[in-house]
Every structure is written in structure tokens, then in C-alpha cells.
PDB file of C-alpha atoms in Angstrom:
ATOM      1  CA  MET A   1       0.018  -0.007  -0.029  1.00 70.00           C
ATOM      2  CA  THR A   2       1.455   3.366  -0.950  1.00 88.00           C
ATOM      3  CA  ARG A   3       2.360   5.945   1.641  1.00 95.00           C
ATOM      4  CA  SER A   4       2.859   9.677   1.281  1.00 97.00           C
ATOM      5  CA  LEU A   5       4.461  12.151   3.648  1.00 98.00           C
ATOM      6  CA  GLU A   6       3.751  15.848   3.818  1.00 98.00           C
ATOM      7  CA  THR A   7       5.363  18.377   6.104  1.00 98.00           C
ATOM      8  CA  ALA A   8       4.423  21.998   6.943  1.00 98.00           C
ATOM      9  CA  ILE A   9       5.660  24.865   9.038  1.00 98.00           C
ATOM     10  CA  GLU A  10       2.939  26.716  10.949  1.00 98.00           C
ATOM     11  CA  HIS A  11       3.092  29.754  13.252  1.00 97.00           C
ATOM     12  CA  PHE A  12       0.800  30.369  16.231  1.00 97.00           C
ATOM     13  CA  PRO A  13       0.814  33.671  18.077  1.00 96.00           C
ATOM     14  CA  ILE A  14       1.456  33.584  21.783  1.00 96.00           C
ATOM     15  CA  ALA A  15      -0.826  35.529  24.091  1.00 92.00           C
ATOM     16  CA  GLY A  16       1.475  38.376  25.063  1.00 87.00           C
ATOM     17  CA  SER A  17       5.028  36.955  25.261  1.00 86.00           C
ATOM     18  CA  PHE A  18       6.743  33.915  26.726  1.00 91.00           C
ATOM     19  CA  THR A  19       9.997  34.672  28.613  1.00 87.00           C
ATOM     20  CA  ILE A  20      12.640  32.401  30.170  1.00 90.00           C
ATOM     21  CA  SER A  21      16.199  33.044  31.213  1.00 77.00           C
ATOM     22  CA  ARG A  22      17.350  32.514  27.604  1.00 78.00           C
ATOM     23  CA  GLY A  23      14.969  35.082  26.053  1.00 81.00           C
ATOM     24  CA  SER A  24      11.416  35.928  24.952  1.00 86.00           C
ATOM     25  CA  LYS A  25       9.269  34.995  22.014  1.00 90.00           C
ATOM     26  CA  THR A  26       5.851  36.019  20.788  1.00 94.00           C
ATOM     27  CA  THR A  27       5.166  33.173  18.313  1.00 94.00           C
ATOM     28  CA  ALA A  28       5.197  29.398  18.538  1.00 95.00           C
ATOM     29  CA  SER A  29       6.648  27.912  15.314  1.00 97.00           C
ATOM     30  CA  VAL A  30       5.836  24.277  14.854  1.00 98.00           C
ATOM     31  CA  VAL A  31       6.464  21.610  12.203  1.00 98.00           C
ATOM     32  CA  THR A  32       3.710  19.151  11.344  1.00 98.00           C
ATOM     33  CA  CYS A  33       4.191  15.764   9.630  1.00 98.00           C
ATOM     34  CA  ARG A  34       1.307  14.092   7.878  1.00 98.00           C
ATOM     35  CA  ILE A  35       1.637  10.454   6.777  1.00 98.00           C
ATOM     36  CA  ALA A  36      -1.181   9.106   4.517  1.00 98.00           C
ATOM     37  CA  GLU A  37      -1.840   5.479   3.594  1.00 97.00           C
ATOM     38  CA  GLY A  38      -4.897   3.554   2.389  1.00 94.00           C
ATOM     39  CA  GLY A  39      -7.285   6.517   2.667  1.00 95.00           C
ATOM     40  CA  PHE A  40      -6.205   7.371   6.177  1.00 97.00           C
ATOM     41  CA  ALA A  41      -3.751  10.016   7.487  1.00 98.00           C
ATOM     42  CA  GLY A  42      -1.860  10.388  10.731  1.00 98.00           C
ATOM     43  CA  ILE A  43      -0.449  13.718  11.912  1.00 98.00           C
ATOM     44  CA  GLY A  44       2.140  14.688  14.491  1.00 98.00           C
ATOM     45  CA  GLU A  45       3.593  18.045  15.629  1.00 98.00           C
ATOM     46  CA  CYS A  46       7.013  19.103  16.968  1.00 98.00           C
ATOM     47  CA  VAL A  47       8.496  22.284  18.276  1.00 98.00           C
ATOM     48  CA  PRO A  48      12.119  22.888  17.176  1.00 97.00           C
ATOM     49  CA  TYR A  49      14.244  24.311  20.000  1.00 95.00           C
ATOM     50  CA  GLY A  50      17.253  26.535  19.497  1.00 92.00           C
ATOM     51  CA  ARG A  51      18.811  25.353  22.733  1.00 92.00           C
ATOM     52  CA  TYR A  52      19.283  21.990  20.963  1.00 94.00           C
ATOM     53  CA  ASP A  53      20.471  23.555  17.712  1.00 96.00           C
ATOM     54  CA  GLU A  54      17.041  23.033  15.984  1.00 97.00           C
ATOM     55  CA  THR A  55      15.257  25.310  13.677  1.00 97.00           C
ATOM     56  CA  VAL A  56      12.099  24.743  11.670  1.00 97.00           C
ATOM     57  CA  ASP A  57      14.253  24.478   8.569  1.00 97.00           C
ATOM     58  CA  SER A  58      16.697  21.943  10.054  1.00 98.00           C
ATOM     59  CA  VAL A  59      13.710  19.835  11.246  1.00 98.00           C
ATOM     60  CA  MET A  60      12.114  19.952   7.871  1.00 98.00           C
ATOM     61  CA  ALA A  61      15.389  18.869   6.289  1.00 98.00           C
ATOM     62  CA  GLU A  62      15.782  15.929   8.778  1.00 98.00           C
ATOM     63  CA  ILE A  63      12.321  14.688   7.922  1.00 98.00           C
ATOM     64  CA  GLU A  64      13.039  15.030   4.167  1.00 98.00           C
ATOM     65  CA  VAL A  65      16.146  12.779   4.521  1.00 98.00           C
ATOM     66  CA  ILE A  66      13.939  10.015   5.965  1.00 97.00           C
ATOM     67  CA  ARG A  67      11.114  10.440   3.517  1.00 97.00           C
ATOM     68  CA  PRO A  68      11.930   7.469   1.277  1.00 97.00           C
ATOM     69  CA  LYS A  69      12.081   5.047   4.170  1.00 97.00           C
ATOM     70  CA  ILE A  70       8.790   6.389   5.637  1.00 97.00           C
ATOM     71  CA  GLU A  71       7.069   6.184   2.304  1.00 97.00           C
ATOM     72  CA  ALA A  72       8.479   2.611   1.969  1.00 96.00           C
ATOM     73  CA  GLY A  73       6.780   1.576   5.110  1.00 96.00           C
ATOM     74  CA  LEU A  74       9.231   2.253   7.945  1.00 96.00           C
ATOM     75  CA  GLY A  75       7.685   1.512  11.358  1.00 95.00           C
ATOM     76  CA  ARG A  76       7.961   3.251  14.723  1.00 96.00           C
ATOM     77  CA  ASN A  77      10.526   0.885  16.263  1.00 95.00           C
ATOM     78  CA  ASP A  78      12.777   1.093  13.260  1.00 97.00           C
ATOM     79  CA  LEU A  79      12.455   4.850  13.354  1.00 98.00           C
ATOM     80  CA  LEU A  80      14.427   4.902  16.664  1.00 97.00           C
ATOM     81  CA  SER A  81      17.585   3.920  14.822  1.00 96.00           C
ATOM     82  CA  ALA A  82      16.759   5.668  11.603  1.00 97.00           C
ATOM     83  CA  MET A  83      16.513   9.160  13.175  1.00 98.00           C
ATOM     84  CA  LYS A  84      18.261  10.814  16.055  1.00 97.00           C
ATOM     85  CA  ALA A  85      16.299  11.817  19.177  1.00 97.00           C
ATOM     86  CA  GLY A  86      14.735  15.349  18.845  1.00 98.00           C
ATOM     87  CA  ALA A  87      11.869  17.303  17.482  1.00 98.00           C
ATOM     88  CA  ALA A  88      11.979  15.920  13.970  1.00 98.00           C
ATOM     89  CA  ARG A  89      11.666  12.339  15.024  1.00 98.00           C
ATOM     90  CA  ASN A  90       8.798  13.352  17.423  1.00 98.00           C
ATOM     91  CA  ALA A  91       6.666  14.636  14.557  1.00 98.00           C
ATOM     92  CA  VAL A  92       7.172  11.448  12.521  1.00 98.00           C
ATOM     93  CA  ASP A  93       6.735   9.085  15.441  1.00 98.00           C
ATOM     94  CA  CYS A  94       3.479  10.745  16.561  1.00 98.00           C
ATOM     95  CA  ALA A  95       2.193  10.747  12.999  1.00 98.00           C
ATOM     96  CA  LEU A  96       2.837   7.008  12.747  1.00 98.00           C
ATOM     97  CA  TRP A  97       1.000   6.415  16.046  1.00 98.00           C
ATOM     98  CA  ASP A  98      -1.925   8.452  14.756  1.00 98.00           C
ATOM     99  CA  LEU A  99      -1.909   6.647  11.405  1.00 98.00           C
ATOM    100  CA  GLU A 100      -1.953   3.234  13.100  1.00 98.00           C
ATOM    101  CA  ALA A 101      -4.839   4.322  15.301  1.00 98.00           C
ATOM    102  CA  LYS A 102      -6.894   5.403  12.291  1.00 97.00           C
ATOM    103  CA  THR A 103      -6.138   2.390  10.084  1.00 97.00           C
ATOM    104  CA  SER A 104      -6.850  -0.099  12.949  1.00 97.00           C
ATOM    105  CA  GLY A 105      -9.842   1.718  14.389  1.00 97.00           C
ATOM    106  CA  LYS A 106      -8.236   1.536  17.816  1.00 97.00           C
ATOM    107  CA  HIS A 107      -7.142   4.311  20.227  1.00 98.00           C
ATOM    108  CA  VAL A 108      -3.418   4.811  20.605  1.00 98.00           C
ATOM    109  CA  PHE A 109      -3.738   4.015  24.355  1.00 98.00           C
ATOM    110  CA  ALA A 110      -5.112   0.586  23.404  1.00 98.00           C
ATOM    111  CA  ILE A 111      -2.385  -0.107  20.790  1.00 98.00           C
ATOM    112  CA  ALA A 112       0.247   0.854  23.345  1.00 97.00           C
ATOM    113  CA  ASN A 113      -1.401  -1.344  26.042  1.00 96.00           C
ATOM    114  CA  LEU A 114      -2.097   1.657  28.275  1.00 96.00           C
ATOM    115  CA  GLY A 115      -5.084   2.275  30.375  1.00 94.00           C
ATOM    116  CA  GLU A 116      -7.805   4.620  29.146  1.00 97.00           C
ATOM    117  CA  PRO A 117      -6.465   8.106  29.853  1.00 98.00           C
ATOM    118  CA  GLN A 118      -8.048  10.285  32.565  1.00 98.00           C
ATOM    119  CA  PRO A 119      -8.066  14.061  33.066  1.00 98.00           C
ATOM    120  CA  LEU A 120      -4.749  15.431  34.537  1.00 98.00           C
ATOM    121  CA  THR A 121      -3.901  18.407  36.760  1.00 98.00           C
ATOM    122  CA  THR A 122      -1.427  20.528  34.669  1.00 98.00           C
ATOM    123  CA  ALA A 123       0.765  23.356  35.707  1.00 98.00           C
ATOM    124  CA  TYR A 124       0.359  26.786  34.358  1.00 97.00           C
ATOM    125  CA  THR A 125       3.434  28.721  33.455  1.00 97.00           C
ATOM    126  CA  ILE A 126       4.465  32.126  34.835  1.00 96.00           C
ATOM    127  CA  SER A 127       6.974  33.874  32.516  1.00 95.00           C
ATOM    128  CA  LEU A 128      10.208  35.351  33.883  1.00 96.00           C
ATOM    129  CA  GLY A 129      10.080  39.089  34.641  1.00 95.00           C
ATOM    130  CA  GLU A 130      10.686  41.539  37.375  1.00 96.00           C
ATOM    131  CA  PRO A 131       9.351  40.469  40.796  1.00 97.00           C
ATOM    132  CA  GLU A 132       6.309  42.764  40.723  1.00 97.00           C
ATOM    133  CA  ALA A 133       5.332  41.644  37.299  1.00 96.00           C
ATOM    134  CA  MET A 134       5.697  37.946  38.205  1.00 97.00           C
ATOM    135  CA  ALA A 135       3.702  38.542  41.433  1.00 97.00           C
ATOM    136  CA  SER A 136       0.925  40.102  39.337  1.00 97.00           C
ATOM    137  CA  GLN A 137       0.862  37.089  37.003  1.00 96.00           C
ATOM    138  CA  ALA A 138       0.852  34.671  39.895  1.00 97.00           C
ATOM    139  CA  ALA A 139      -2.014  36.557  41.655  1.00 98.00           C
ATOM    140  CA  HIS A 140      -4.049  36.419  38.423  1.00 97.00           C
ATOM    141  CA  TYR A 141      -3.655  32.616  38.277  1.00 97.00           C
ATOM    142  CA  ALA A 142      -3.613  31.886  41.982  1.00 97.00           C
ATOM    143  CA  HIS A 143      -6.810  29.907  41.539  1.00 96.00           C
ATOM    144  CA  ARG A 144      -4.846  27.156  39.779  1.00 97.00           C
ATOM    145  CA  ALA A 145      -3.609  24.135  41.689  1.00 97.00           C
ATOM    146  CA  LEU A 146      -0.097  24.220  40.241  1.00 98.00           C
ATOM    147  CA  LEU A 147       2.087  27.046  38.913  1.00 98.00           C
ATOM    148  CA  LYS A 148       5.351  26.510  37.007  1.00 98.00           C
ATOM    149  CA  VAL A 149       7.484  29.709  37.556  1.00 97.00           C
ATOM    150  CA  LYS A 150      10.295  30.593  35.163  1.00 96.00           C
ATOM    151  CA  ILE A 151      13.350  31.872  36.978  1.00 96.00           C
ATOM    152  CA  GLY A 152      17.112  31.678  36.397  1.00 93.00           C
ATOM    153  CA  THR A 153      18.678  34.966  37.368  1.00 91.00           C
ATOM    154  CA  ALA A 154      21.428  36.066  39.756  1.00 85.00           C
ATOM    155  CA  ASP A 155      18.612  37.276  42.095  1.00 88.00           C
ATOM    156  CA  ASP A 156      15.787  34.804  42.002  1.00 96.00           C
ATOM    157  CA  ALA A 157      15.139  35.115  45.766  1.00 97.00           C
ATOM    158  CA  SER A 158      12.994  38.237  45.345  1.00 97.00           C
ATOM    159  CA  ARG A 159      11.026  36.589  42.527  1.00 97.00           C
ATOM    160  CA  ILE A 160      10.387  33.388  44.546  1.00 98.00           C
ATOM    161  CA  ARG A 161       9.175  35.349  47.560  1.00 98.00           C
ATOM    162  CA  ALA A 162       7.021  37.610  45.420  1.00 98.00           C
ATOM    163  CA  VAL A 163       5.318  34.744  43.644  1.00 98.00           C
ATOM    164  CA  ARG A 164       4.724  32.795  46.876  1.00 98.00           C
ATOM    165  CA  ALA A 165       3.213  35.903  48.545  1.00 98.00           C
ATOM    166  CA  ALA A 166       0.870  36.373  45.567  1.00 98.00           C
ATOM    167  CA  ALA A 167      -0.190  32.708  45.336  1.00 98.00           C
ATOM    168  CA  PRO A 168       0.012  31.344  48.863  1.00 98.00           C
ATOM    169  CA  ASP A 169      -2.155  28.203  48.204  1.00 97.00           C
ATOM    170  CA  CYS A 170      -0.636  27.094  44.966  1.00 97.00           C
ATOM    171  CA  ALA A 171       1.896  24.238  44.564  1.00 98.00           C
ATOM    172  CA  ILE A 172       4.924  25.786  42.848  1.00 98.00           C
ATOM    173  CA  ILE A 173       7.475  24.289  40.437  1.00 98.00           C
ATOM    174  CA  LEU A 174      10.452  26.544  39.761  1.00 97.00           C
ATOM    175  CA  ASP A 175      12.175  26.213  36.403  1.00 97.00           C
ATOM    176  CA  ALA A 176      15.640  27.813  36.351  1.00 95.00           C
ATOM    177  CA  ASN A 177      16.449  26.756  32.775  1.00 95.00           C
ATOM    178  CA  GLU A 178      20.154  26.184  33.721  1.00 95.00           C
ATOM    179  CA  GLY A 179      20.294  29.711  35.178  1.00 95.00           C
ATOM    180  CA  TRP A 180      21.826  29.055  38.579  1.00 95.00           C
ATOM    181  CA  THR A 181      25.584  28.765  39.464  1.00 95.00           C
ATOM    182  CA  GLU A 182      27.733  27.017  42.071  1.00 94.00           C
ATOM    183  CA  ALA A 183      27.937  30.397  43.852  1.00 94.00           C
ATOM    184  CA  ASN A 184      24.220  30.902  44.383  1.00 95.00           C
ATOM    185  CA  LEU A 185      22.936  27.326  44.405  1.00 95.00           C
ATOM    186  CA  THR A 186      22.873  26.816  48.137  1.00 96.00           C
ATOM    187  CA  HIS A 187      21.271  30.218  48.785  1.00 95.00           C
ATOM    188  CA  HIS A 188      18.561  29.618  46.246  1.00 96.00           C
ATOM    189  CA  PHE A 189      17.811  26.171  47.660  1.00 97.00           C
ATOM    190  CA  ALA A 190      17.347  27.721  51.120  1.00 97.00           C
ATOM    191  CA  VAL A 191      14.939  30.309  49.782  1.00 97.00           C
ATOM    192  CA  CYS A 192      12.997  27.675  47.974  1.00 98.00           C
ATOM    193  CA  ALA A 193      12.669  25.524  51.074  1.00 98.00           C
ATOM    194  CA  LYS A 194      11.360  28.381  53.132  1.00 98.00           C
ATOM    195  CA  ALA A 195       8.861  29.312  50.394  1.00 98.00           C
ATOM    196  CA  GLY A 196       7.522  25.777  50.247  1.00 98.00           C
ATOM    197  CA  VAL A 197       8.477  25.117  46.688  1.00 98.00           C
ATOM    198  CA  THR A 198       7.448  21.566  45.501  1.00 98.00           C
ATOM    199  CA  LEU A 199      10.130  21.060  42.821  1.00 98.00           C
ATOM    200  CA  ILE A 200      13.109  22.760  41.190  1.00 98.00           C
ATOM    201  CA  GLU A 201      13.694  22.064  37.535  1.00 98.00           C
ATOM    202  CA  GLN A 202      17.219  22.091  36.042  1.00 98.00           C
ATOM    203  CA  PRO A 203      18.975  24.658  38.370  1.00 97.00           C
ATOM    204  CA  LEU A 204      22.448  24.178  36.761  1.00 97.00           C
ATOM    205  CA  PRO A 205      23.711  24.005  33.232  1.00 97.00           C
ATOM    206  CA  ALA A 206      23.651  20.569  31.709  1.00 96.00           C
ATOM    207  CA  GLY A 207      27.040  18.931  32.302  1.00 95.00           C
ATOM    208  CA  HIS A 208      27.448  20.600  35.681  1.00 96.00           C
ATOM    209  CA  ASP A 209      25.068  18.086  37.393  1.00 95.00           C
ATOM    210  CA  GLY A 210      27.798  16.719  39.590  1.00 95.00           C
ATOM    211  CA  LEU A 211      27.583  19.817  41.765  1.00 95.00           C
ATOM    212  CA  LEU A 212      24.214  18.606  43.052  1.00 97.00           C
ATOM    213  CA  ALA A 213      26.009  15.766  44.813  1.00 95.00           C
ATOM    214  CA  SER A 214      28.052  18.215  46.930  1.00 91.00           C
ATOM    215  CA  VAL A 215      25.233  20.269  48.388  1.00 93.00           C
ATOM    216  CA  SER A 216      22.167  19.620  50.602  1.00 92.00           C
ATOM    217  CA  ARG A 217      19.010  19.554  48.472  1.00 94.00           C
ATOM    218  CA  PRO A 218      16.098  20.449  50.759  1.00 96.00           C
ATOM    219  CA  VAL A 219      13.721  20.631  47.750  1.00 97.00           C
ATOM    220  CA  PRO A 220      13.381  17.816  45.173  1.00 98.00           C
ATOM    221  CA  VAL A 221      15.254  18.583  41.934  1.00 98.00           C
ATOM    222  CA  CYS A 222      14.197  17.617  38.398  1.00 98.00           C
ATOM    223  CA  ALA A 223      16.435  17.141  35.337  1.00 98.00           C
ATOM    224  CA  ASP A 224      15.332  18.643  31.994  1.00 97.00           C
ATOM    225  CA  GLU A 225      18.105  19.845  29.699  1.00 97.00           C
ATOM    226  CA  SER A 226      20.325  17.135  31.183  1.00 97.00           C
ATOM    227  CA  VAL A 227      18.049  14.241  30.108  1.00 97.00           C
ATOM    228  CA  HIS A 228      16.948  13.493  26.518  1.00 95.00           C
ATOM    229  CA  LYS A 229      16.732   9.702  26.167  1.00 93.00           C
ATOM    230  CA  THR A 230      16.733   6.518  28.144  1.00 97.00           C
ATOM    231  CA  GLU A 231      20.451   6.138  28.044  1.00 97.00           C
ATOM    232  CA  ASP A 232      20.778   9.382  29.966  1.00 97.00           C
ATOM    233  CA  LEU A 233      19.064   8.223  33.094  1.00 98.00           C
ATOM    234  CA  PRO A 234      21.639   6.176  34.978  1.00 97.00           C
ATOM    235  CA  LYS A 235      24.075   9.048  35.355  1.00 97.00           C
ATOM    236  CA  LEU A 236      21.342  11.120  36.948  1.00 97.00           C
ATOM    237  CA  VAL A 237      20.663   8.762  39.812  1.00 97.00           C
ATOM    238  CA  GLY A 238      21.674  10.332  43.107  1.00 96.00           C
ATOM    239  CA  LEU A 239      21.812  13.785  41.631  1.00 97.00           C
ATOM    240  CA  TYR A 240      18.170  14.298  40.671  1.00 98.00           C
ATOM    241  CA  ASP A 241      14.941  13.187  42.161  1.00 98.00           C
ATOM    242  CA  ALA A 242      12.872  13.449  38.990  1.00 98.00           C
ATOM    243  CA  VAL A 243      13.160  13.709  35.242  1.00 98.00           C
ATOM    244  CA  ASN A 244      11.232  15.890  32.859  1.00 98.00           C
ATOM    245  CA  ILE A 245      10.257  13.799  29.753  1.00 98.00           C
ATOM    246  CA  LYS A 246       9.284  15.822  26.727  1.00 98.00           C
ATOM    247  CA  LEU A 247       8.399  14.299  23.364  1.00 98.00           C
ATOM    248  CA  ASP A 248      10.441  16.926  21.506  1.00 98.00           C
ATOM    249  CA  LYS A 249      13.548  15.777  23.441  1.00 98.00           C
ATOM    250  CA  THR A 250      13.019  12.022  23.326  1.00 98.00           C
ATOM    251  CA  GLY A 251      11.986  12.066  19.703  1.00 98.00           C
ATOM    252  CA  GLY A 252       8.407  10.832  20.091  1.00 98.00           C
ATOM    253  CA  LEU A 253       6.025   8.768  22.225  1.00 98.00           C
ATOM    254  CA  THR A 254       7.712   5.388  21.473  1.00 98.00           C
ATOM    255  CA  GLU A 255      11.020   6.410  23.126  1.00 98.00           C
ATOM    256  CA  ALA A 256       9.240   8.455  25.774  1.00 98.00           C
ATOM    257  CA  LEU A 257       7.267   5.462  27.042  1.00 98.00           C
ATOM    258  CA  ARG A 258      10.489   3.434  27.238  1.00 98.00           C
ATOM    259  CA  MET A 259      12.137   6.251  29.096  1.00 98.00           C
ATOM    260  CA  ARG A 260       9.254   6.571  31.601  1.00 98.00           C
ATOM    261  CA  ASP A 261       9.378   2.908  32.445  1.00 98.00           C
ATOM    262  CA  ALA A 262      13.190   2.932  32.841  1.00 98.00           C
ATOM    263  CA  ALA A 263      12.966   5.996  35.103  1.00 98.00           C
ATOM    264  CA  ARG A 264      10.473   4.240  37.368  1.00 98.00           C
ATOM    265  CA  VAL A 265      12.902   1.288  37.745  1.00 98.00           C
ATOM    266  CA  LEU A 266      15.549   3.780  38.879  1.00 98.00           C
ATOM    267  CA  ASN A 267      13.109   5.351  41.407  1.00 98.00           C
ATOM    268  CA  LEU A 268      13.080   8.650  39.552  1.00 98.00           C
ATOM    269  CA  LYS A 269       9.837  10.598  39.661  1.00 98.00           C
ATOM    270  CA  ILE A 270       8.225  11.599  36.399  1.00 98.00           C
ATOM    271  CA  MET A 271       7.439  15.029  35.092  1.00 98.00           C
ATOM    272  CA  VAL A 272       5.918  15.251  31.658  1.00 98.00           C
ATOM    273  CA  GLY A 273       6.477  18.670  30.103  1.00 98.00           C
ATOM    274  CA  CYS A 274       6.082  20.427  26.798  1.00 97.00           C
ATOM    275  CA  MET A 275       7.406  23.191  24.560  1.00 95.00           C
ATOM    276  CA  VAL A 276       5.000  26.004  23.660  1.00 96.00           C
ATOM    277  CA  GLY A 277       2.966  24.322  20.960  1.00 97.00           C
ATOM    278  CA  THR A 278      -0.628  23.518  20.065  1.00 98.00           C
ATOM    279  CA  SER A 279      -2.963  20.912  21.290  1.00 98.00           C
ATOM    280  CA  LEU A 280      -1.750  18.531  18.611  1.00 98.00           C
ATOM    281  CA  GLY A 281       1.657  18.480  20.208  1.00 98.00           C
ATOM    282  CA  MET A 282       0.206  17.949  23.712  1.00 98.00           C
ATOM    283  CA  ALA A 283      -2.167  15.163  22.862  1.00 98.00           C
ATOM    284  CA  PRO A 284       0.333  12.268  22.772  1.00 98.00           C
ATOM    285  CA  ALA A 285       1.934  13.594  25.965  1.00 98.00           C
ATOM    286  CA  ILE A 286      -1.297  13.189  27.862  1.00 98.00           C
ATOM    287  CA  LEU A 287      -0.945   9.398  27.373  1.00 98.00           C
ATOM    288  CA  LEU A 288       2.648   9.506  28.640  1.00 98.00           C
ATOM    289  CA  ALA A 289       1.571  11.707  31.624  1.00 98.00           C
ATOM    290  CA  GLN A 290      -0.904   9.237  33.123  1.00 98.00           C
ATOM    291  CA  GLY A 291       0.420   8.413  36.560  1.00 97.00           C
ATOM    292  CA  ALA A 292       3.193  11.054  36.458  1.00 98.00           C
ATOM    293  CA  GLU A 293       3.932  12.949  39.638  1.00 98.00           C
ATOM    294  CA  PHE A 294       4.103  16.322  37.797  1.00 98.00           C
ATOM    295  CA  VAL A 295       2.374  17.406  34.613  1.00 98.00           C
ATOM    296  CA  ASP A 296       3.128  20.566  32.634  1.00 98.00           C
ATOM    297  CA  LEU A 297       1.063  20.448  29.457  1.00 98.00           C
ATOM    298  CA  ASP A 298      -0.188  24.010  29.269  1.00 97.00           C
ATOM    299  CA  GLY A 299       1.208  24.930  25.836  1.00 96.00           C
ATOM    300  CA  PRO A 300      -2.158  25.698  24.203  1.00 97.00           C
ATOM    301  CA  LEU A 301      -3.164  27.909  27.148  1.00 96.00           C
ATOM    302  CA  LEU A 302      -0.191  30.164  26.360  1.00 96.00           C
ATOM    303  CA  LEU A 303      -1.373  30.770  22.782  1.00 97.00           C
ATOM    304  CA  ALA A 304      -3.630  33.454  21.377  1.00 97.00           C
ATOM    305  CA  ARG A 305      -4.969  30.811  18.965  1.00 96.00           C
ATOM    306  CA  ASP A 306      -4.991  27.041  19.147  1.00 97.00           C
ATOM    307  CA  ARG A 307      -5.967  24.302  16.645  1.00 97.00           C
ATOM    308  CA  GLU A 308      -9.539  23.328  16.123  1.00 96.00           C
ATOM    309  CA  PRO A 309     -10.570  20.963  17.523  1.00 97.00           C
ATOM    310  CA  GLY A 310      -8.142  21.427  20.435  1.00 98.00           C
ATOM    311  CA  LEU A 311      -7.683  19.955  23.923  1.00 98.00           C
ATOM    312  CA  ARG A 312     -10.309  20.772  26.514  1.00 98.00           C
ATOM    313  CA  TYR A 313      -9.063  22.504  29.669  1.00 97.00           C
ATOM    314  CA  GLU A 314     -11.316  22.782  32.740  1.00 97.00           C
ATOM    315  CA  ALA A 315      -9.725  24.965  35.362  1.00 91.00           C
ATOM    316  CA  SER A 316      -6.448  23.130  36.203  1.00 95.00           C
ATOM    317  CA  LEU A 317      -7.501  19.960  34.405  1.00 98.00           C
ATOM    318  CA  VAL A 318      -6.561  18.883  30.828  1.00 98.00           C
ATOM    319  CA  LEU A 319      -8.838  16.291  29.369  1.00 98.00           C
ATOM    320  CA  PRO A 320      -7.731  13.424  27.014  1.00 98.00           C
ATOM    321  CA  PRO A 321      -7.665  14.255  23.241  1.00 97.00           C
ATOM    322  CA  ILE A 322     -10.736  13.407  21.120  1.00 97.00           C
ATOM    323  CA  PRO A 323      -9.964  11.197  18.001  1.00 96.00           C
ATOM    324  CA  ALA A 324     -10.603  14.162  15.746  1.00 96.00           C
ATOM    325  CA  LEU A 325      -7.436  15.889  17.196  1.00 98.00           C
ATOM    326  CA  TRP A 326      -5.172  12.873  17.540  1.00 98.00           C
ATOM    327  CA  GLY A 327      -4.963   9.165  18.569  1.00 96.00           C
TER     328      GLY A 327
END
């Protein structure tokens, strides 16, 4: 049966701007992959990330290289060795999952031998800014159960205190995006402990993880930039308490499910995160996030415009995708 592959670059405006320690952006640029076969078509989305030397053009080029094999019938498991981990493989992998669901008439969760997905409590992201601006954001969203707060400056203490004062009842995840240093690590840990922070994500630059073994960690710490695939996990044991699994890092749902299971064996807690993308990019991650200790799948909530149909959000809950969206 003949297959065809199509790719496209799409741009979705962000509501306001999205700011982390590495900069700001006002548009989410995504690459979609559509694989058609036998009257059915599966689709996947990825978000190229400059931190990992990805652009929309480089991702499009990666997918173009694999086109002959995809159109010849390459499957998901063989894709793991045919493409490197990253955004490009994520788009292809998720499109293949969606295609299999449509051709078989089964949900992806059933094909993957997973339980039927349930609604999840997701974090809502507070962008990096001056303490007063971040406090204003936090106060506006203080009705949410979980906030993910972007930090990563030389003076995060004032930002942490301001956000906690503005949202006293929220659980808080802090994401430093590699912005802390050996000089301020212990100080920031102490501030986080006093503020009742639930989790600190990637405080130090990737490659400097060993420093975490030399200090007291009063708040659990989660790896993000330091973990991309299953093979990365053993070196994190004893340094981190949790790992952030993102489909755009692992290169799709297939590898992400393997990584989640391997992390559980190593007694690492699971956070399932996302880049700023549309509901199409979040949908497969909802299956991955079932049973995770921390869920951060708020990408569509940060956009001025999402796909239609999109995911349904109710207060702090995100509901499983309908088949018309994915899976």
C-alpha cells in the first residue's frame, strides 16, 4: 500500500510573550508531519528548539532525509535507529502512532497497552520578569492548583518570595532553565525551602550536574536539559529526584514510554513537560503523563490561537484528546 508524507511549518501567536532566562518569544513555530496510507492519514507536531540547535528548517530537512524510508513503510520501532532523538523524530513518530490508530480503528492508548487516559492536573506557566510583574501574574492565576514559575537569574530570591506571597495556596514548580551557578545554588535552595516550593527544575547548566551531589537539596530537583533519552538516566541517579520527559527531546512517544518505564525502575519521579505548541503536540503527551507525579502540558493555554478541535481544559485539568485531534 502506497504511503505519502507531507510536512508544513505553522506559526501560532502567543498571548503576550513567553519569557525564560534565555530570552522571549511572541510566536510558537511548529512543524507538522502528515503520513497518509490507504485512505487514512496520521499527523504529528513538533517544536524545534534553538537550545538544542534546532530550527524549523533543520527539522524539515531531517524529515526530508527519511522520506524514502517512511514512504516505503518504515515503522515506529525502526524509526528509533533511523533518526536521532529530537523534534523531527517526534513529529514523524506521533504521525505514525496516529496513522496506526486510524487504520486499525483503535485508540493509541489501546495499541500501546495503556489504560484509558484520565483528566490530569497541569501546571500553568508564569513567565520570567521583574518580581512585581511575576507577582501580578501569579495573583491572576492563583486559583490554579499548580504554577510553574520561570526563573534563572542572579537574584531569584525576590522573585520566589514575590510569587509565593501572591499565590499562597498554589503548589509551585520553579524552572531555572540552567540559570543558577555554584555560587548561588545553596542560597537559592534555602529560599525555595522556606517558600515551600514543590520542585526545582534544572537549576544548573547541563554537564554541571555533579555539583548537586556536593550540596544539601532540601527541595526535590528535576532534570530537564540534562536528560533526553533513556540512556541518559543512569548518570542522573543520586543527583536528581525526577526527570522531565518531553516528546520533543525524546523524539516521540515510542521512546518516551520506554524512558518513563526505565525511570520508574531507577526510582526517579516523572514530570511530563512540553514546549510552547498546540493541542496537537500535547495530545500524545497526555498518554505519557498518566500516573506522572508532575504534569506541565499548558502549551495551548499560552497561545492566542490554538488548533480546532483542540484539547479541552477545565480549570487546572486537561482532558484526554478526542480522536478528531489525535490518537
